[in-house]
Coordinates of C-alpha atoms in Angstrom, one line a residue:
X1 CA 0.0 0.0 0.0
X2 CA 1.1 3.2 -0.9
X3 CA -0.1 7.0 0.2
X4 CA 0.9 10.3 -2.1
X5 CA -0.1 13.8 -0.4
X6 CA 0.5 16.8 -2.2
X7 CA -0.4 20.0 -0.6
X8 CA -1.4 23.2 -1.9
X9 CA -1.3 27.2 0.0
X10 CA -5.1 27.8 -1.8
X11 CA -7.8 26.0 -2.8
X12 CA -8.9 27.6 -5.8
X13 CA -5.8 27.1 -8.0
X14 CA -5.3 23.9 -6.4
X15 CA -8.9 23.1 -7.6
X16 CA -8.0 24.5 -11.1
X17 CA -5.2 22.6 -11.2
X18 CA -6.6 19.1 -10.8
X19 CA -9.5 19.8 -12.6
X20 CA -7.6 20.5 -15.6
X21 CA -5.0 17.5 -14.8
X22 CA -8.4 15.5 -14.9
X23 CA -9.3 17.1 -17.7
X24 CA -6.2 16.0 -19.8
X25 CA -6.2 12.8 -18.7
X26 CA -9.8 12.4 -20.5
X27 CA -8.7 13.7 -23.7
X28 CA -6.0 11.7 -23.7
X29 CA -6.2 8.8 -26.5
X30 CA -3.7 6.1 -26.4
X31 CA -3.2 3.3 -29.6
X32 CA -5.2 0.7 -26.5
X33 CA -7.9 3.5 -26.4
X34 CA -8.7 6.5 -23.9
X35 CA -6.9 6.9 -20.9
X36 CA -10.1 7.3 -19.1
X37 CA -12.9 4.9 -20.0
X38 CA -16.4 5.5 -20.9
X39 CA -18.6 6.1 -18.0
X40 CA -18.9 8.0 -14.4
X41 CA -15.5 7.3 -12.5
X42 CA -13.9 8.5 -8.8
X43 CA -11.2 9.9 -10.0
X44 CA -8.9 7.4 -8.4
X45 CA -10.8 4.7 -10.4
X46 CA -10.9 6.2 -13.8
X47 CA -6.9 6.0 -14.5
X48 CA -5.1 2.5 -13.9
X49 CA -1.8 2.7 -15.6
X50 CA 0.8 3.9 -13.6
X51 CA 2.4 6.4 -16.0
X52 CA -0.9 7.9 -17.0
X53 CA -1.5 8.4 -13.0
X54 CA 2.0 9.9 -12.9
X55 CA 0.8 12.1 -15.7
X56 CA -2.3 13.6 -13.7
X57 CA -0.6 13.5 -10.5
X58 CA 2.3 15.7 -12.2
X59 CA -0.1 18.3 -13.3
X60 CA -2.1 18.5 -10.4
X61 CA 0.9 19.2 -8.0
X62 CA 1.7 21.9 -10.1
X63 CA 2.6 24.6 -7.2
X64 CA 2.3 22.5 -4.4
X65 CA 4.8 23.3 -1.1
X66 CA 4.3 19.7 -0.5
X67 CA 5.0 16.5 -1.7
X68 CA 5.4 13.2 -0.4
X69 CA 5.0 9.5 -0.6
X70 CA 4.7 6.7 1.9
X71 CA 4.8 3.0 0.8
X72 CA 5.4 -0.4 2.6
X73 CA 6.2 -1.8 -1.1
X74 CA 9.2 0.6 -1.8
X75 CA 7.3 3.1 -3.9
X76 CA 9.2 6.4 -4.4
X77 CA 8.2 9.6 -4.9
X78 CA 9.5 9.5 -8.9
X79 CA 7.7 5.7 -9.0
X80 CA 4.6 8.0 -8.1
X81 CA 4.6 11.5 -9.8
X82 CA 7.3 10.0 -12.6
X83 CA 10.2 12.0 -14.4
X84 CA 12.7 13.9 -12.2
X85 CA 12.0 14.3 -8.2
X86 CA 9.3 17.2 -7.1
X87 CA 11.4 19.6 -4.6
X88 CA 8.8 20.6 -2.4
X89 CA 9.1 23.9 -0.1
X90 CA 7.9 24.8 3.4
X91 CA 6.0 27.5 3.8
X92 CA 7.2 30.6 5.8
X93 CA 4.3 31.5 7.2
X94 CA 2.3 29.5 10.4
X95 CA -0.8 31.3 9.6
X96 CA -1.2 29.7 5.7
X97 CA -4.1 27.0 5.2
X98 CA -2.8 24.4 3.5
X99 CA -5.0 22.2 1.2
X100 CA -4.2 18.7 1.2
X101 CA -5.0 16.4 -1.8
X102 CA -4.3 12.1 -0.7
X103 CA -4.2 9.4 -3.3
X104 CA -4.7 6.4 -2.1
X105 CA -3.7 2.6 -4.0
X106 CA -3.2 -1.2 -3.0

């Protein structure tokens, strides 16, 4: 089992962000067929390859002071997100909300 958090300073780009990571993902078209399958999907059902997750989960951290994983099977943070590692940042400032997005897999 495996957890990713990425964390964002505001919601609303950090909305906008995933939405459109989403959105990509389901416009994506692959030789197999879509990325995303016909039909109504969580989103953490709707992509199963792991480099197409990496792809959404790339795009959706975009701007995030945060990111981690934490795996019992020896997933890394580049097994996760893909490409180079994410340098994440703290945030100088105590009185900041944070927005926290989890993935979740088996």
């Amino acid at each position: 089992q495996a957890t990713a958090l990425y964390a964002h300073e505001n919601l609303e780009p950090c909305v906008g962000e995933c939405v459109g990571a989403f959105c990509a993902a389901l416009l994506t078209e692959r030789e197999e067929g879509r990325v995303v399958p016909p039909g109504v999907w969580f989103p953490e059902e709707a992509i199963q390859d792991g480099s197409d997750a990496a792809n959404v989960l790339r795009l959706a951290s975009t701007g995030a002071h945060t990111v981690e994983v934490h795996s019992s099977i020896g997933l890394t943070q580049q097994d996760v997100w893909g490409g180079p590692a994410i340098t994440t940042r703290q945030s100088s400032s105590s009185t900041t909300s944070t927005t926290t997005n989890t993935v979740a897999s088996k």
